[in-house]
Short mmCIF file of C-alpha atoms in Angstrom, two decimals:
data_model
loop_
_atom_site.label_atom_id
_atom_site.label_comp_id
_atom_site.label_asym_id
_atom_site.label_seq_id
_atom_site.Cartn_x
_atom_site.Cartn_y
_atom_site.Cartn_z
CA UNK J 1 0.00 0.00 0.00
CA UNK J 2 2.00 2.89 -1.21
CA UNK J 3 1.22 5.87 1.59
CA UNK J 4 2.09 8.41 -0.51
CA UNK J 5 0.66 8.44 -4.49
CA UNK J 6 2.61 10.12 -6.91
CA UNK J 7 1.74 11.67 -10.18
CA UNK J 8 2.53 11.86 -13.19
CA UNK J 9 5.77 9.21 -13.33
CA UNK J 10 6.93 11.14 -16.08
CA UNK J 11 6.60 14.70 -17.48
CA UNK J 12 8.44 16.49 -20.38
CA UNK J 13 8.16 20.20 -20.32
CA UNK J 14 9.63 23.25 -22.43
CA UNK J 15 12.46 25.13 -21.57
CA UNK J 16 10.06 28.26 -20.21
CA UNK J 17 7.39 26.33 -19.20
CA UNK J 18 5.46 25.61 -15.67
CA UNK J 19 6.24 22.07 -14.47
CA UNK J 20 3.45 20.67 -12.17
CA UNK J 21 3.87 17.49 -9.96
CA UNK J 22 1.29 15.91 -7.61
CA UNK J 23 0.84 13.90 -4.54
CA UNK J 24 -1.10 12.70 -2.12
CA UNK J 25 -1.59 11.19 1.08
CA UNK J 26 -3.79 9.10 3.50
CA UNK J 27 -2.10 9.40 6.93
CA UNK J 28 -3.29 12.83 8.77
CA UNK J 29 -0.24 12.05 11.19
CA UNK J 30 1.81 13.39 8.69
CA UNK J 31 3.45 16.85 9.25
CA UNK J 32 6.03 17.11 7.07
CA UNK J 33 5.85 17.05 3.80
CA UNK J 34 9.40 17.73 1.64
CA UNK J 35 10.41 17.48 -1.83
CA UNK J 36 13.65 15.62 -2.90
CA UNK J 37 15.28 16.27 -6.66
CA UNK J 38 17.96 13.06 -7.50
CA UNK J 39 20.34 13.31 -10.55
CA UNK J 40 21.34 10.67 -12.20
CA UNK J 41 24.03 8.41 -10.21
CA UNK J 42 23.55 10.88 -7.51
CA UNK J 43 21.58 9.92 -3.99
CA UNK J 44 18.19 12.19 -3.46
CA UNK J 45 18.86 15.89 -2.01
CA UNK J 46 16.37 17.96 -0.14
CA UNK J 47 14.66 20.76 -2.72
CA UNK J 48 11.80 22.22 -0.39
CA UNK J 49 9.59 21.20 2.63
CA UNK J 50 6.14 22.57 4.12
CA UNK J 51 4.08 21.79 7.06
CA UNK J 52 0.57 21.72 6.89
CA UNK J 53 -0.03 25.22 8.78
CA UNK J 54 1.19 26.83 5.18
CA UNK J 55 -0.79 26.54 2.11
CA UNK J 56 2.37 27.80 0.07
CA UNK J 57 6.13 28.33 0.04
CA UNK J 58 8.22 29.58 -2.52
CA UNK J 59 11.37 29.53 -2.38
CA UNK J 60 13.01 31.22 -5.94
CA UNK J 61 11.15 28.83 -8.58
CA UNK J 62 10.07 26.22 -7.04
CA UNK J 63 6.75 26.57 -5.14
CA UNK J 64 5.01 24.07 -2.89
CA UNK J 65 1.28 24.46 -2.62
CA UNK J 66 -0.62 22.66 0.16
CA UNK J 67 -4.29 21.38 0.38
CA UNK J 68 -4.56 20.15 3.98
CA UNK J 69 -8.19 19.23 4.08
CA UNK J 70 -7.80 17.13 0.00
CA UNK J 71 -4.67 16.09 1.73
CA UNK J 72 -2.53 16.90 -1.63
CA UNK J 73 0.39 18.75 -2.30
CA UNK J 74 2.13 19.64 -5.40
CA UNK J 75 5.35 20.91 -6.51
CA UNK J 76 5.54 23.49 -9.26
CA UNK J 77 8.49 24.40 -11.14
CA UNK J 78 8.40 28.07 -13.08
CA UNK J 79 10.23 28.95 -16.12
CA UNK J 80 11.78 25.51 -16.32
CA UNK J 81 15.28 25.20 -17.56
CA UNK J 82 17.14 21.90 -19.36
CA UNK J 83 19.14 21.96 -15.64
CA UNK J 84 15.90 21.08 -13.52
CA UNK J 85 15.56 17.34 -15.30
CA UNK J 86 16.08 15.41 -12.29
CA UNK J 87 13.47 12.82 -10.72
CA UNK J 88 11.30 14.51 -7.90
CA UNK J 89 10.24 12.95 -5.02
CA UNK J 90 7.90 14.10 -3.14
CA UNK J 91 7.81 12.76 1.07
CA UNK J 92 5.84 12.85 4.28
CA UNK J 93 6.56 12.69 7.68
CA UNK J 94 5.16 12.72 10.97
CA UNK J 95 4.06 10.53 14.30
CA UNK J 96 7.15 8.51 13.87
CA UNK J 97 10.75 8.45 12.66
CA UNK J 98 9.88 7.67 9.48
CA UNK J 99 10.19 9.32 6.03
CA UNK J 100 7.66 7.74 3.45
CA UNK J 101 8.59 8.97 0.07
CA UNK J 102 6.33 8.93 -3.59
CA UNK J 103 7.29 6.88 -6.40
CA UNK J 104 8.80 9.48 -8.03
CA UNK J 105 8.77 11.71 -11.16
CA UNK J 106 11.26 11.95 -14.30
CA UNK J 107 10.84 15.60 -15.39
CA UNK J 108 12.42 16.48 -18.83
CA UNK J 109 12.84 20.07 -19.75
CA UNK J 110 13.54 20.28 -23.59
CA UNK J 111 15.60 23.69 -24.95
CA UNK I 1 28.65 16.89 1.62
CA UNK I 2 27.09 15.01 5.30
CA UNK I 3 29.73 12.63 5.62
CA UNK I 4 28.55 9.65 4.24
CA UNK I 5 30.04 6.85 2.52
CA UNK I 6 28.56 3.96 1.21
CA UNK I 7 30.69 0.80 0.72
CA UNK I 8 30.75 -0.87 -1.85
CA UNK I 9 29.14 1.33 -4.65
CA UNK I 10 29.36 -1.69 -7.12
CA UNK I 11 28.51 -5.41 -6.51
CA UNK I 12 27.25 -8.26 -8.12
CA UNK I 13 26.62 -11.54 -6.95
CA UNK I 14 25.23 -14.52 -7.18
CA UNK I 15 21.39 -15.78 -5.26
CA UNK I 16 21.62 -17.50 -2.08
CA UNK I 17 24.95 -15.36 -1.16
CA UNK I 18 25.63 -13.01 2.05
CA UNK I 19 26.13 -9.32 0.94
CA UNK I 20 26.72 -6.74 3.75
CA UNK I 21 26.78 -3.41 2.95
CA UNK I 22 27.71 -0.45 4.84
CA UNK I 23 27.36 3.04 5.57
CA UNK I 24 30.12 5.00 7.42
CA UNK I 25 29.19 8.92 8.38
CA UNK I 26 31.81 11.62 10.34
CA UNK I 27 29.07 13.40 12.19
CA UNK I 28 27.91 11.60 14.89
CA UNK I 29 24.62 11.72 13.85
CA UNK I 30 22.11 9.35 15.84
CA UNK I 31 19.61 8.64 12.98
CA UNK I 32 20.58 6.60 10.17
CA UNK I 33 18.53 4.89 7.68
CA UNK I 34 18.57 2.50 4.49
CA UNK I 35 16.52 2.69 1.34
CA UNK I 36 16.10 0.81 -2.20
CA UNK I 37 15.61 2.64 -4.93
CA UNK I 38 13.63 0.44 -7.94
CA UNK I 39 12.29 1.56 -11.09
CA UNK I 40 7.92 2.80 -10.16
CA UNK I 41 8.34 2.35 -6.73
CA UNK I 42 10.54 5.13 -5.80
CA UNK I 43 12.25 5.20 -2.15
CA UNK I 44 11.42 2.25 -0.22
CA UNK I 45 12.55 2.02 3.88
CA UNK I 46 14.06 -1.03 4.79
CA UNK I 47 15.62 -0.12 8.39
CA UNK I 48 16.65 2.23 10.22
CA UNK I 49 18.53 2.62 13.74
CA UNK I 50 17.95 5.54 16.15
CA UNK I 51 20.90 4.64 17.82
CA UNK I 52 23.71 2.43 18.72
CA UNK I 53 21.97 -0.70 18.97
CA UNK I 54 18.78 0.46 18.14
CA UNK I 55 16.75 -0.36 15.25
CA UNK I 56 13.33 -0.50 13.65
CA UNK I 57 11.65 -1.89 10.70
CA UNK I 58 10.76 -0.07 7.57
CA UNK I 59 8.34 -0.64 4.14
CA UNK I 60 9.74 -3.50 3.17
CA UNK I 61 12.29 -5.19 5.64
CA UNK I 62 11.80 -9.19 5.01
CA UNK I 63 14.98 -10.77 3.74
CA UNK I 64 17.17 -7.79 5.18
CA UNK I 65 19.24 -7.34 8.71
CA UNK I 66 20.71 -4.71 10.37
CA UNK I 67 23.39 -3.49 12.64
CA UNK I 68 24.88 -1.13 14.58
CA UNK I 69 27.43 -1.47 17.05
CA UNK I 70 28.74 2.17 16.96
CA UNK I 71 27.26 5.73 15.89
CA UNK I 72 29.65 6.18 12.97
CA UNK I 73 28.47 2.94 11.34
CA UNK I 74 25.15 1.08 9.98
CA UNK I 75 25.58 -2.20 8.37
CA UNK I 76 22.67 -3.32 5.73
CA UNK I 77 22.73 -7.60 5.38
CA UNK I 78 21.21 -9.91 3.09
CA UNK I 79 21.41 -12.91 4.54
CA UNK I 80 21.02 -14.90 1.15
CA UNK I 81 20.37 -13.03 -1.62
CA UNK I 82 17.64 -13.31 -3.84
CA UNK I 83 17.22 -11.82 -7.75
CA UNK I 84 14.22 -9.58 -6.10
CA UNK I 85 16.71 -7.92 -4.22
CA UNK I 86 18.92 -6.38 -7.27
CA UNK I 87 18.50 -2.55 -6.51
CA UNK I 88 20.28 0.28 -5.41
CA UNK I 89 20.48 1.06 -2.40
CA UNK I 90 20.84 4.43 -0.52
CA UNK I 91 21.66 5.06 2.98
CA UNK I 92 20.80 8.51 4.67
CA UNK I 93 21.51 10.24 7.71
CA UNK I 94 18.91 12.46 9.87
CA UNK I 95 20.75 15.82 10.78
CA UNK I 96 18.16 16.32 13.78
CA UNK I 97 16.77 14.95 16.76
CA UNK I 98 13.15 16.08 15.06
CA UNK I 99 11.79 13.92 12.21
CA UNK I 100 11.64 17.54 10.14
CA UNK I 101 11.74 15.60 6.53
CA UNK I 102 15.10 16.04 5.99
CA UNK I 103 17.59 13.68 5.31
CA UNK I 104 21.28 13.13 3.63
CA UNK I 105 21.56 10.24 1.66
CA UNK I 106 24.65 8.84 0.42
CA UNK I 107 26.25 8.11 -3.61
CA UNK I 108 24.12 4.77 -3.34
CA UNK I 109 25.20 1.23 -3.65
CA UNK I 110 24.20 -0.89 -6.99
CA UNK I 111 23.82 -4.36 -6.41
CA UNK I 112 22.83 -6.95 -9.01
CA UNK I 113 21.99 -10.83 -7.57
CA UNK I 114 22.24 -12.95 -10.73
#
């Protein structure tokens, strides 16, 4: 049972363009909820993290938006460059010392 | 850079042998964790150890051991390794006492059971 669902496992996006991922969860425990970006041959780094007291954070472009009662949250990339393909993980935490992660999304950003 | 190595980053073997691998940090931190990595399942917990001597079960811990006899090191075993178990596996490090989402994981470890 996968805690936390993922969408879309892969995405391909201009150079310019607005990348958009998704997730969701099922556990209202959680009260963490980061996003990870892993290059290839590289381990998974920490991008951006909210709790659920925020509906947004923004930090330069990358913006998390938070829906606390749909229990979603989604990652949006602006003006994406060829640099931001990476896979994105989105995460959750909370109640124990566990971090549950999403399945993950390839992003390709095309010149 | 958190400190962490993984040992070895390579290995292949064959099913039904013993593969340790193992995770060395310079930090002292107390929380230390392992993950595979496989193709549309993302990051899966296996273990992870709160402390010297301490451990606790992840996602997906059957067919996997672990140890810890002092803070700098966390030792991932497969006791007999199986083909279901070729993956890559990451360890990571907590930098806090709070479970605040973040982690440092390591280069990874590939390991292929033929």
């Amino acid at each position: 049972q996968q805690q936390v669902k993922q969408s879309p496992q892969s995405l391909i996006v201009q150079k310019g363009g607005i990348s958009i991922i998704n997730c969701a969860y099922e556990n209202t425990a959680f009260d963490y909820f980061p996003w990870y970006q892993q290059f290839p041959g590289k381990g998974p780094a920490l991008l951006i993290a909210i709790r659920p007291d925020v509906s947004e954070k923004k930090e330069g472009r990358f913006t998390i938006s938070f829906n606390k009662s749909a229990k979603q949250f989604s990652l949006h990339i602006m003006d994406s460059q060829p640099g931001d393909s990476a896979t994105y993980f989105c995460a959750a935490s909370g109640g124990t010392d566990k971090l549950i992660f999403g399945t993950g999304t390839r992003l390709q950003v095309f010149p | 850079d958190a400190g962490i190595t993984q040992s070895p980053r390579h290995k292949v073997t064959e099913t039904g042998t013993p593969v340790t691998l193992r995770c060395h940090q310079t930090e002292n931190h107390r929380y230390m964790y392992w993950y595979r990595q496989d193709p549309g399942h993302g990051l899966r917990l296996i273990h992870y150890s709160y402390g010297v001597k301490d451990t606790d079960k992840g996602e997906v811990s059957d067919g996997y051991s672990v140890s810890r006899s002092k803070t700098e090191d966390f030792l991932l075993t497969l006791e007999s390794a199986t083909s279901s178990q070729t993956s890559v596996y990451f360890c990571a490090i907590r930098p806090g006492l709070a479970n605040t989402g973040e982690l440092f994981f390591g280069e990874g470890s590939r390991l292929t059971v033929l």
